[in-house]
XYZ file of C-alpha atoms in Angstrom:
60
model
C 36.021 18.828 -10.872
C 36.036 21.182 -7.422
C 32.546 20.914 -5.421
C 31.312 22.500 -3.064
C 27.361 22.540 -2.061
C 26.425 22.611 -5.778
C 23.208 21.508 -6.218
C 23.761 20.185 -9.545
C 26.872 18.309 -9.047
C 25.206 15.402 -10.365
C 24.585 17.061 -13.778
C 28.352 17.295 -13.750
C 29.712 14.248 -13.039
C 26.957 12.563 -15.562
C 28.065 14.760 -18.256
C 31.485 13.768 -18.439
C 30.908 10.435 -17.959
C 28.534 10.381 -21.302
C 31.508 12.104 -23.300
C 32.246 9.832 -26.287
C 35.738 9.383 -25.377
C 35.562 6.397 -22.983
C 38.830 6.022 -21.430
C 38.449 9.079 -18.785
C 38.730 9.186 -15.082
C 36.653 11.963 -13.653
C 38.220 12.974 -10.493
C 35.622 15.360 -8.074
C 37.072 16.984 -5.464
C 35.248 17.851 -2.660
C 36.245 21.211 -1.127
C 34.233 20.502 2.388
C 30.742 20.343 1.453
C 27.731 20.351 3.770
C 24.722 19.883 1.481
C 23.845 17.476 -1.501
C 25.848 14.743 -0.490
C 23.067 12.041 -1.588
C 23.800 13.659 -5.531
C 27.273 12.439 -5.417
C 26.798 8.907 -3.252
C 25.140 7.176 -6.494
C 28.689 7.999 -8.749
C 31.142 6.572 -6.086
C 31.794 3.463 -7.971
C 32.052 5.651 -11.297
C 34.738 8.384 -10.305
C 37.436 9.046 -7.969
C 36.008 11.279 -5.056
C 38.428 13.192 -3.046
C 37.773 15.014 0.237
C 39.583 17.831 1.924
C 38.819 20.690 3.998
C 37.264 23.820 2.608
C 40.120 26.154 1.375
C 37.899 29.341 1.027
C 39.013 31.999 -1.470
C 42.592 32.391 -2.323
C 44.483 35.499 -1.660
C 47.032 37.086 -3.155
C-alpha cells in the first residue's frame, strides 16, 4: 500500500489484516511522509514497512 500523510492509514493497514485469507503480507510503503507517523508505529510488528523518499507525481 503507498502512504503518504494519510490520516487514515491505520484504517488501511487494519483492514487487510482482518481479510479472511490469513496467509498475506501487507507491505506499506512509505513515500516520505511528515505527519501521522504514531498511526503506523503500532502495525510495525504486523507488516513490512518500507521507506523512501517522496517521488512526487510522475510525468510523462
Amino acid at each position: 500500500m503507498p502512504y503518504y500523510n494519510c490520516p487514515y492509514v491505520n484504517q488501511s493497514i487494519q483492514s487487510a489484516l482482518n481479510q479472511t485469507y490469513k496467509n498475506i503480507e501487507v507491505i506499506l510503503v512509505d513515500d516520505g511522509l511528515t505527519a501521522f507517523t504514531e498511526k503506523v508505529t503500532p502495525y510495525h510488528s504486523k507488516i513490512r514497512y518500507l521507506r523512501k523518499v517522496n517521488g512526487g507525481l510522475l510525468q510523462h
